[in-house]
PDB file of C-alpha atoms in Angstrom:
ATOM      1  CA  MET A  52      64.062  85.434  92.961  1.00 81.00           C
ATOM      2  CA  GLY A  53      65.468  86.159  96.638  1.00 82.00           C
ATOM      3  CA  SER A  54      68.574  85.459  98.590  1.00 86.00           C
ATOM      4  CA  ALA A  55      68.685  81.673  99.508  1.00 89.00           C
ATOM      5  CA  ARG A  56      67.032  81.555 103.325  1.00 92.00           C
ATOM      6  CA  GLY A  57      67.074  77.581 103.441  1.00 95.00           C
ATOM      7  CA  VAL A  58      65.098  74.687 102.055  1.00 96.00           C
ATOM      8  CA  GLU A  59      62.613  74.907 104.690  1.00 97.00           C
ATOM      9  CA  SER A  60      61.959  78.483 104.140  1.00 96.00           C
ATOM     10  CA  ALA A  61      61.196  77.271 100.884  1.00 96.00           C
ATOM     11  CA  ARG A  62      58.971  74.846 101.456  1.00 96.00           C
ATOM     12  CA  ARG A  63      56.699  77.228 103.276  1.00 96.00           C
ATOM     13  CA  ASP A  64      56.659  79.879 100.514  1.00 95.00           C
ATOM     14  CA  GLU A  65      55.441  77.434  98.016  1.00 96.00           C
ATOM     15  CA  LYS A  66      52.774  76.156 100.451  1.00 97.00           C
ATOM     16  CA  PHE A  67      51.626  80.354 100.707  1.00 97.00           C
ATOM     17  CA  PHE A  68      51.678  80.432  97.295  1.00 96.00           C
ATOM     18  CA  ARG A  69      49.447  77.275  96.364  1.00 97.00           C
ATOM     19  CA  LEU A  70      47.007  78.598  99.455  1.00 98.00           C
ATOM     20  CA  CYS A  71      46.542  81.538  97.381  1.00 98.00           C
ATOM     21  CA  GLY A  72      45.391  79.683  94.447  1.00 98.00           C
ATOM     22  CA  ILE A  73      48.450  79.815  92.203  1.00 97.00           C
ATOM     23  CA  LYS A  74      49.161  76.406  90.468  1.00 94.00           C
ATOM     24  CA  ARG A  75      52.378  77.063  88.827  1.00 96.00           C
ATOM     25  CA  LEU A  76      55.008  77.785  90.523  1.00 96.00           C
ATOM     26  CA  ILE A  77      58.804  78.043  88.591  1.00 96.00           C
ATOM     27  CA  GLY A  78      62.304  78.725  90.421  1.00 95.00           C
ATOM     28  CA  VAL A  79      60.969  77.935  93.883  1.00 96.00           C
ATOM     29  CA  PRO A  80      64.293  76.940  95.404  1.00 96.00           C
ATOM     30  CA  LEU A  81      63.093  73.309  97.257  1.00 96.00           C
ATOM     31  CA  THR A  82      66.757  71.575  96.933  1.00 97.00           C
ATOM     32  CA  ASP A  83      70.202  72.506  98.095  1.00 96.00           C
ATOM     33  CA  ASP A  84      71.504  72.509  94.945  1.00 97.00           C
ATOM     34  CA  MET A  85      68.887  75.428  93.992  1.00 97.00           C
ATOM     35  CA  GLN A  86      70.170  77.197  97.124  1.00 96.00           C
ATOM     36  CA  GLN A  87      73.905  77.006  96.591  1.00 96.00           C
ATOM     37  CA  ASN A  88      76.258  78.696  94.291  1.00 96.00           C
ATOM     38  CA  ARG A  89      77.635  75.577  92.532  1.00 96.00           C
ATOM     39  CA  TRP A  90      81.403  75.213  92.238  1.00 95.00           C
ATOM     40  CA  GLU A  91      82.542  75.997  88.628  1.00 93.00           C
ATOM     41  CA  LYS A  92      85.532  73.462  87.611  1.00 92.00           C
ATOM     42  CA  LEU A  93      86.286  75.894  84.644  1.00 89.00           C
ATOM     43  CA  THR A  94      87.018  78.947  86.554  1.00 87.00           C
ATOM     44  CA  GLN A  95      87.780  77.366  89.808  1.00 90.00           C
ATOM     45  CA  ALA A  96      85.075  79.258  91.577  1.00 93.00           C
ATOM     46  CA  LEU A  97      81.669  79.451  92.861  1.00 95.00           C
ATOM     47  CA  GLU A  98      78.860  80.821  90.207  1.00 95.00           C
ATOM     48  CA  PRO A  99      77.719  84.296  90.379  1.00 96.00           C
ATOM     49  CA  GLU A 100      74.360  84.802  92.245  1.00 96.00           C
ATOM     50  CA  GLY A 101      72.631  85.850  88.992  1.00 95.00           C
ATOM     51  CA  ALA A 102      73.593  82.447  87.355  1.00 96.00           C
ATOM     52  CA  ARG A 103      72.247  80.685  90.341  1.00 97.00           C
ATOM     53  CA  LEU A 104      69.090  82.649  90.265  1.00 96.00           C
ATOM     54  CA  THR A 105      68.737  82.109  86.134  1.00 96.00           C
ATOM     55  CA  ARG A 106      69.486  78.591  86.474  1.00 96.00           C
ATOM     56  CA  ASN A 107      66.491  78.042  89.086  1.00 97.00           C
ATOM     57  CA  LEU A 108      64.584  79.721  86.191  1.00 96.00           C
ATOM     58  CA  ALA A 109      65.950  77.568  83.224  1.00 96.00           C
ATOM     59  CA  GLU A 110      62.534  76.490  82.564  1.00 96.00           C
ATOM     60  CA  LEU A 111      61.657  79.980  81.102  1.00 96.00           C
ATOM     61  CA  GLY A 112      64.542  79.943  78.759  1.00 96.00           C
ATOM     62  CA  ASP A 113      68.356  80.888  78.494  1.00 96.00           C
ATOM     63  CA  ALA A 114      69.333  83.520  80.298  1.00 96.00           C
ATOM     64  CA  GLN A 115      71.956  84.763  78.119  1.00 97.00           C
ATOM     65  CA  LEU A 116      73.945  86.279  80.970  1.00 96.00           C
ATOM     66  CA  ASP A 117      77.100  86.955  78.852  1.00 95.00           C
ATOM     67  CA  ASN A 118      75.059  88.761  76.329  1.00 96.00           C
ATOM     68  CA  ALA A 119      75.012  92.377  77.445  1.00 96.00           C
ATOM     69  CA  ALA A 120      71.666  93.072  75.930  1.00 96.00           C
ATOM     70  CA  SER A 121      70.417  90.613  78.694  1.00 96.00           C
ATOM     71  CA  TRP A 122      71.146  93.388  81.406  1.00 97.00           C
ATOM     72  CA  ASP A 123      69.787  96.508  79.177  1.00 97.00           C
ATOM     73  CA  LEU A 124      67.892  98.382  81.868  1.00 98.00           C
ATOM     74  CA  ARG A 125      66.145  99.845  79.241  1.00 98.00           C
ATOM     75  CA  LEU A 126      66.864 103.738  80.591  1.00 98.00           C
ATOM     76  CA  THR A 127      64.889 106.088  79.435  1.00 98.00           C
ATOM     77  CA  SER A 128      65.380 108.918  77.230  1.00 98.00           C
ATOM     78  CA  ASP A 129      64.302 111.598  79.807  1.00 98.00           C
ATOM     79  CA  GLU A 130      66.945 109.346  82.233  1.00 98.00           C
ATOM     80  CA  HIS A 131      69.824 109.624  79.811  1.00 98.00           C
ATOM     81  CA  ALA A 132      68.918 113.681  79.318  1.00 98.00           C
ATOM     82  CA  ARG A 133      68.541 113.861  83.043  1.00 98.00           C
ATOM     83  CA  ALA A 134      72.278 112.083  83.188  1.00 98.00           C
ATOM     84  CA  LYS A 135      73.610 114.431  80.381  1.00 97.00           C
ATOM     85  CA  GLN A 136      72.280 117.427  82.564  1.00 97.00           C
ATOM     86  CA  ALA A 137      73.994 116.585  85.917  1.00 98.00           C
ATOM     87  CA  LEU A 138      77.200 115.802  83.846  1.00 98.00           C
ATOM     88  CA  ALA A 139      77.074 119.527  82.478  1.00 98.00           C
ATOM     89  CA  PRO A 140      79.670 120.826  84.539  1.00 97.00           C
ATOM     90  CA  ALA A 141      82.172 118.057  82.874  1.00 97.00           C
ATOM     91  CA  ALA A 142      81.723 119.559  79.624  1.00 91.00           C
ATOM     92  CA  ALA A 143      83.677 117.081  77.079  1.00 90.00           C
ATOM     93  CA  LEU A 144      85.526 115.602  79.585  1.00 97.00           C
ATOM     94  CA  PRO A 145      85.981 112.194  80.402  1.00 98.00           C
ATOM     95  CA  VAL A 146      84.184 111.226  83.497  1.00 98.00           C
ATOM     96  CA  ILE A 147      85.167 109.099  86.650  1.00 98.00           C
ATOM     97  CA  ALA A 148      82.112 107.923  88.533  1.00 98.00           C
ATOM     98  CA  VAL A 149      82.934 106.969  92.257  1.00 98.00           C
ATOM     99  CA  SER A 150      80.520 105.948  94.985  1.00 98.00           C
ATOM    100  CA  VAL A 151      82.139 105.799  98.493  1.00 97.00           C
ATOM    101  CA  GLY A 152      79.118 105.066 100.640  1.00 91.00           C
ATOM    102  CA  THR A 153      77.620 101.839 101.826  1.00 92.00           C
ATOM    103  CA  LYS A 154      75.028 100.832 104.360  1.00 90.00           C
ATOM    104  CA  VAL A 155      76.830  98.016 105.959  1.00 95.00           C
ATOM    105  CA  GLN A 156      79.829  98.631 108.381  1.00 96.00           C
ATOM    106  CA  SER A 157      81.667  95.644 107.191  1.00 97.00           C
ATOM    107  CA  LYS A 158      81.740  96.784 103.683  1.00 96.00           C
ATOM    108  CA  ASP A 159      83.323 100.509 104.314  1.00 97.00           C
ATOM    109  CA  TRP A 160      86.985 100.689 103.026  1.00 97.00           C
ATOM    110  CA  GLY A 161      87.304 103.976 105.071  1.00 96.00           C
ATOM    111  CA  ARG A 162      87.040 107.803 104.286  1.00 95.00           C
ATOM    112  CA  GLU A 163      90.546 108.422 104.410  1.00 97.00           C
ATOM    113  CA  ASN A 164      91.292 105.768 102.091  1.00 98.00           C
ATOM    114  CA  TRP A 165      88.896 107.275  99.620  1.00 98.00           C
ATOM    115  CA  ARG A 166      90.422 110.644  99.930  1.00 98.00           C
ATOM    116  CA  ALA A 167      93.653 109.783  99.219  1.00 98.00           C
ATOM    117  CA  LEU A 168      92.855 107.311  96.327  1.00 98.00           C
ATOM    118  CA  LEU A 169      91.023 110.425  94.437  1.00 98.00           C
ATOM    119  CA  GLN A 170      93.887 112.651  95.454  1.00 98.00           C
ATOM    120  CA  HIS A 171      96.433 110.282  93.099  1.00 98.00           C
ATOM    121  CA  LEU A 172      93.810 109.382  90.470  1.00 98.00           C
ATOM    122  CA  ALA A 173      93.749 113.266  90.010  1.00 98.00           C
ATOM    123  CA  ALA A 174      97.465 113.568  89.310  1.00 98.00           C
ATOM    124  CA  LEU A 175      97.311 110.754  87.325  1.00 98.00           C
ATOM    125  CA  TYR A 176      94.341 111.650  85.298  1.00 98.00           C
ATOM    126  CA  THR A 177      94.653 115.445  84.781  1.00 96.00           C
ATOM    127  CA  ASP A 178      92.111 115.818  82.222  1.00 97.00           C
ATOM    128  CA  HIS A 179      88.871 113.745  83.616  1.00 98.00           C
ATOM    129  CA  ALA A 180      86.607 115.451  85.635  1.00 98.00           C
ATOM    130  CA  LEU A 181      84.594 113.650  88.979  1.00 98.00           C
ATOM    131  CA  ALA A 182      81.135 112.419  89.806  1.00 98.00           C
ATOM    132  CA  LEU A 183      80.228 110.757  93.056  1.00 98.00           C
ATOM    133  CA  CYS A 184      77.233 109.324  92.871  1.00 97.00           C
ATOM    134  CA  GLY A 185      74.968 108.055  96.073  1.00 96.00           C
ATOM    135  CA  ALA A 186      72.061 108.688  98.714  1.00 95.00           C
ATOM    136  CA  LEU A 187      71.866 111.837 100.345  1.00 96.00           C
ATOM    137  CA  GLU A 188      73.408 110.716 103.390  1.00 96.00           C
ATOM    138  CA  GLU A 189      76.326 109.932 101.603  1.00 96.00           C
ATOM    139  CA  ALA A 190      76.719 113.742 100.240  1.00 97.00           C
ATOM    140  CA  GLU A 191      79.479 114.945 103.242  1.00 97.00           C
ATOM    141  CA  ALA A 192      81.305 111.692 102.942  1.00 96.00           C
ATOM    142  CA  SER A 193      81.956 112.272  99.045  1.00 97.00           C
ATOM    143  CA  ASN A 194      82.913 115.865  99.830  1.00 97.00           C
ATOM    144  CA  PHE A 195      85.475 114.641 102.160  1.00 97.00           C
ATOM    145  CA  ALA A 196      86.979 112.117  99.469  1.00 97.00           C
ATOM    146  CA  ALA A 197      86.916 114.736  96.787  1.00 98.00           C
ATOM    147  CA  ASP A 198      88.708 117.073  98.828  1.00 97.00           C
ATOM    148  CA  GLY A 199      91.613 114.765  97.792  1.00 98.00           C
ATOM    149  CA  TRP A 200      90.787 115.068  94.279  1.00 98.00           C
ATOM    150  CA  LYS A 201      90.929 118.995  94.698  1.00 98.00           C
ATOM    151  CA  GLN A 202      94.174 119.083  95.996  1.00 97.00           C
ATOM    152  CA  ASN A 203      95.618 117.893  92.658  1.00 97.00           C
ATOM    153  CA  SER A 204      93.144 118.893  90.094  1.00 97.00           C
ATOM    154  CA  SER A 205      91.062 121.737  89.002  1.00 96.00           C
ATOM    155  CA  LYS A 206      88.684 119.540  87.003  1.00 97.00           C
ATOM    156  CA  PRO A 207      85.171 119.491  87.686  1.00 97.00           C
ATOM    157  CA  VAL A 208      83.968 117.493  90.797  1.00 98.00           C
ATOM    158  CA  ILE A 209      80.629 116.966  90.717  1.00 98.00           C
ATOM    159  CA  ASN A 210      78.421 115.483  93.788  1.00 98.00           C
ATOM    160  CA  LEU A 211      75.132 114.120  92.845  1.00 98.00           C
ATOM    161  CA  CYS A 212      74.422 112.283  96.245  1.00 97.00           C
ATOM    162  CA  GLY A 213      70.878 112.439  96.740  1.00 96.00           C
ATOM    163  CA  ILE A 214      70.071 114.452  93.556  1.00 97.00           C
ATOM    164  CA  LEU A 215      69.269 111.377  91.468  1.00 97.00           C
ATOM    165  CA  THR A 216      66.870 108.462  91.459  1.00 97.00           C
ATOM    166  CA  PRO A 217      69.105 105.018  91.083  1.00 97.00           C
ATOM    167  CA  ARG A 218      67.849 105.202  87.273  1.00 98.00           C
ATOM    168  CA  GLU A 219      69.466 108.581  86.604  1.00 98.00           C
ATOM    169  CA  SER A 220      72.832 107.484  88.617  1.00 98.00           C
ATOM    170  CA  ALA A 221      72.555 104.385  86.320  1.00 98.00           C
ATOM    171  CA  ALA A 222      72.334 106.655  83.070  1.00 98.00           C
ATOM    172  CA  VAL A 223      75.381 108.728  84.624  1.00 98.00           C
ATOM    173  CA  PHE A 224      77.512 105.518  84.713  1.00 98.00           C
ATOM    174  CA  ALA A 225      76.311 104.854  81.208  1.00 98.00           C
ATOM    175  CA  GLN A 226      77.988 108.457  80.186  1.00 98.00           C
ATOM    176  CA  SER A 227      81.354 107.884  82.728  1.00 98.00           C
ATOM    177  CA  GLN A 228      84.439 106.068  81.655  1.00 98.00           C
ATOM    178  CA  MET A 229      85.002 103.935  84.164  1.00 98.00           C
ATOM    179  CA  PHE A 230      83.112 103.187  87.903  1.00 98.00           C
ATOM    180  CA  ILE A 231      85.125 102.704  91.388  1.00 98.00           C
ATOM    181  CA  GLY A 232      83.181 101.578  94.450  1.00 98.00           C
ATOM    182  CA  HIS A 233      82.272  99.363  97.015  1.00 96.00           C
ATOM    183  CA  ASP A 234      80.288  95.835  96.866  1.00 95.00           C
ATOM    184  CA  SER A 235      77.114  97.672  96.475  1.00 94.00           C
ATOM    185  CA  GLY A 236      73.821  98.753  94.345  1.00 95.00           C
ATOM    186  CA  PRO A 237      75.600 101.572  92.342  1.00 97.00           C
ATOM    187  CA  MET A 238      78.093  98.823  91.637  1.00 97.00           C
ATOM    188  CA  HIS A 239      75.525  96.601  90.107  1.00 97.00           C
ATOM    189  CA  LEU A 240      74.212  99.426  87.978  1.00 98.00           C
ATOM    190  CA  ALA A 241      77.442 100.607  86.744  1.00 98.00           C
ATOM    191  CA  ALA A 242      77.977  96.740  85.507  1.00 98.00           C
ATOM    192  CA  ALA A 243      74.500  96.505  84.369  1.00 98.00           C
ATOM    193  CA  VAL A 244      75.184  99.413  81.883  1.00 98.00           C
ATOM    194  CA  GLN A 245      78.620  97.883  81.118  1.00 98.00           C
ATOM    195  CA  THR A 246      80.649 100.396  82.352  1.00 98.00           C
ATOM    196  CA  PRO A 247      84.288  99.092  83.437  1.00 98.00           C
ATOM    197  CA  CYS A 248      84.302  98.968  87.519  1.00 98.00           C
ATOM    198  CA  VAL A 249      86.651  98.489  89.993  1.00 98.00           C
ATOM    199  CA  ALA A 250      85.251  97.052  92.972  1.00 98.00           C
ATOM    200  CA  ILE A 251      86.551  96.985  96.186  1.00 98.00           C
ATOM    201  CA  PHE A 252      85.209  93.848  98.449  1.00 97.00           C
ATOM    202  CA  ALA A 253      85.219  92.976 102.013  1.00 97.00           C
ATOM    203  CA  ALA A 254      85.788  89.041 102.115  1.00 96.00           C
ATOM    204  CA  ARG A 255      82.075  88.741 104.112  1.00 95.00           C
ATOM    205  CA  ASN A 256      80.715  87.131 100.985  1.00 93.00           C
ATOM    206  CA  LYS A 257      82.724  84.263  98.967  1.00 93.00           C
ATOM    207  CA  PRO A 258      84.565  85.284  96.287  1.00 94.00           C
ATOM    208  CA  ARG A 259      82.723  85.738  92.868  1.00 95.00           C
ATOM    209  CA  VAL A 260      79.314  84.904  94.332  1.00 95.00           C
ATOM    210  CA  TRP A 261      78.394  88.674  94.247  1.00 96.00           C
ATOM    211  CA  PHE A 262      81.232  90.539  91.769  1.00 97.00           C
ATOM    212  CA  PRO A 263      80.429  92.412  89.299  1.00 97.00           C
ATOM    213  CA  TYR A 264      79.348  90.593  86.125  1.00 95.00           C
ATOM    214  CA  GLY A 265      81.248  90.763  83.228  1.00 93.00           C
ATOM    215  CA  LYS A 266      85.052  90.319  82.079  1.00 93.00           C
ATOM    216  CA  GLN A 267      85.772  94.293  81.895  1.00 96.00           C
ATOM    217  CA  HIS A 268      85.617  94.452  85.583  1.00 98.00           C
ATOM    218  CA  ARG A 269      88.463  94.609  88.296  1.00 98.00           C
ATOM    219  CA  VAL A 270      87.845  93.499  91.618  1.00 98.00           C
ATOM    220  CA  VAL A 271      90.267  93.657  94.696  1.00 98.00           C
ATOM    221  CA  TYR A 272      89.522  90.947  97.348  1.00 97.00           C
ATOM    222  CA  HIS A 273      91.525  89.637 100.015  1.00 97.00           C
ATOM    223  CA  GLN A 274      90.700  85.962 101.245  1.00 94.00           C
ATOM    224  CA  THR A 275      91.659  86.306 104.874  1.00 95.00           C
ATOM    225  CA  ASP A 276      90.887  83.290 107.086  1.00 95.00           C
ATOM    226  CA  CYS A 277      87.770  84.831 108.238  1.00 95.00           C
ATOM    227  CA  TRP A 278      86.655  85.120 104.250  1.00 93.00           C
ATOM    228  CA  GLY A 279      82.770  84.249 104.047  1.00 93.00           C
ATOM    229  CA  CYS A 280      81.525  85.375 108.057  1.00 95.00           C
ATOM    230  CA  GLY A 281      78.703  87.001 106.248  1.00 94.00           C
ATOM    231  CA  LEU A 282      78.904  89.721 109.106  1.00 96.00           C
ATOM    232  CA  GLU A 283      77.364  93.281 108.531  1.00 96.00           C
ATOM    233  CA  THR A 284      79.282  94.539 111.204  1.00 97.00           C
ATOM    234  CA  CYS A 285      83.037  93.746 111.945  1.00 97.00           C
ATOM    235  CA  ILE A 286      84.533  94.062 115.172  1.00 96.00           C
ATOM    236  CA  VAL A 287      86.656  91.164 116.332  1.00 95.00           C
ATOM    237  CA  GLU A 288      88.593  91.369 113.156  1.00 95.00           C
ATOM    238  CA  ARG A 289      88.697  95.066 112.658  1.00 95.00           C
ATOM    239  CA  LYS A 290      87.688  94.433 108.858  1.00 97.00           C
ATOM    240  CA  LYS A 291      90.988  92.971 108.258  1.00 97.00           C
ATOM    241  CA  CYS A 292      90.101  91.950 104.956  1.00 97.00           C
ATOM    242  CA  LEU A 293      89.161  95.524 103.787  1.00 96.00           C
ATOM    243  CA  THR A 294      91.423  97.566 105.568  1.00 94.00           C
ATOM    244  CA  SER A 295      94.419  95.581 104.049  1.00 97.00           C
ATOM    245  CA  ILE A 296      93.403  96.596 100.849  1.00 98.00           C
ATOM    246  CA  THR A 297      96.021  99.396  99.975  1.00 98.00           C
ATOM    247  CA  VAL A 298      95.385 102.761  97.873  1.00 98.00           C
ATOM    248  CA  ASP A 299      98.044 101.586  95.457  1.00 98.00           C
ATOM    249  CA  GLU A 300      96.335  98.269  95.187  1.00 98.00           C
ATOM    250  CA  VAL A 301      93.128 100.222  93.939  1.00 98.00           C
ATOM    251  CA  ILE A 302      95.268 102.518  91.582  1.00 98.00           C
ATOM    252  CA  THR A 303      96.923  99.159  89.661  1.00 98.00           C
ATOM    253  CA  GLU A 304      93.322  98.219  88.945  1.00 98.00           C
ATOM    254  CA  VAL A 305      92.039 101.944  87.687  1.00 98.00           C
ATOM    255  CA  ARG A 306      95.385 101.846  85.263  1.00 98.00           C
ATOM    256  CA  ALA A 307      94.793  98.634  84.003  1.00 97.00           C
ATOM    257  CA  ILE A 308      91.519  99.778  82.680  1.00 97.00           C
ATOM    258  CA  LEU A 309      92.328 103.513  81.898  1.00 97.00           C
ATOM    259  CA  ASP A 310      95.791 103.455  80.562  1.00 95.00           C
TER     260      ASP A 310
END
């Protein structure tokens, strides 16, 4: 179920597992077709990574990716209660959940962009609270971005970075009206709990492969001439695919969901 590493690597994995005595193997990507995301004529785009993986596992049955129940994380009552407790300062206000962090330099939209975005959103959605989620090391960047929100809103700002587990964060997203973030783990958690996402994507990956699954999401992606580079650090092109995305573009996508 991992990312494609080439047919030769798959053959080596198969040999290893057979030497371990495992007789039945399902989904080992031993062909180029199993390794690659297919081009879909209907959508005129590459198939999502989730579709590629479950296609390889078709022997086990239909994954029903378009059924929301197939993405159910089975969050526990304790996890939902922890999220409700974390969001208590928002009281009954609708919540916009945001994750500004990323571990990959080429995916980082930039602190100033996030701050400007939240400043504008606070003025547009004066009856909303803001929840920031992510790892502990993202708490400072989240506070910096939240200062923009505070310039135009007195409604609660809740920084949960490093406080919640990933599953508890998913429960927070489930209780939020929408999610805004990078191409990241939190984005996929939000999509899994069916919360509409506005996702800001670099063009390091090919379009649609890693987009949040579902029709309720909005993706901002600029397909520059260097798209599909796969770079984790972009120096030469200075992240032009990402830094060319404007705050106004993201606001337009947010409004498409909330207005």
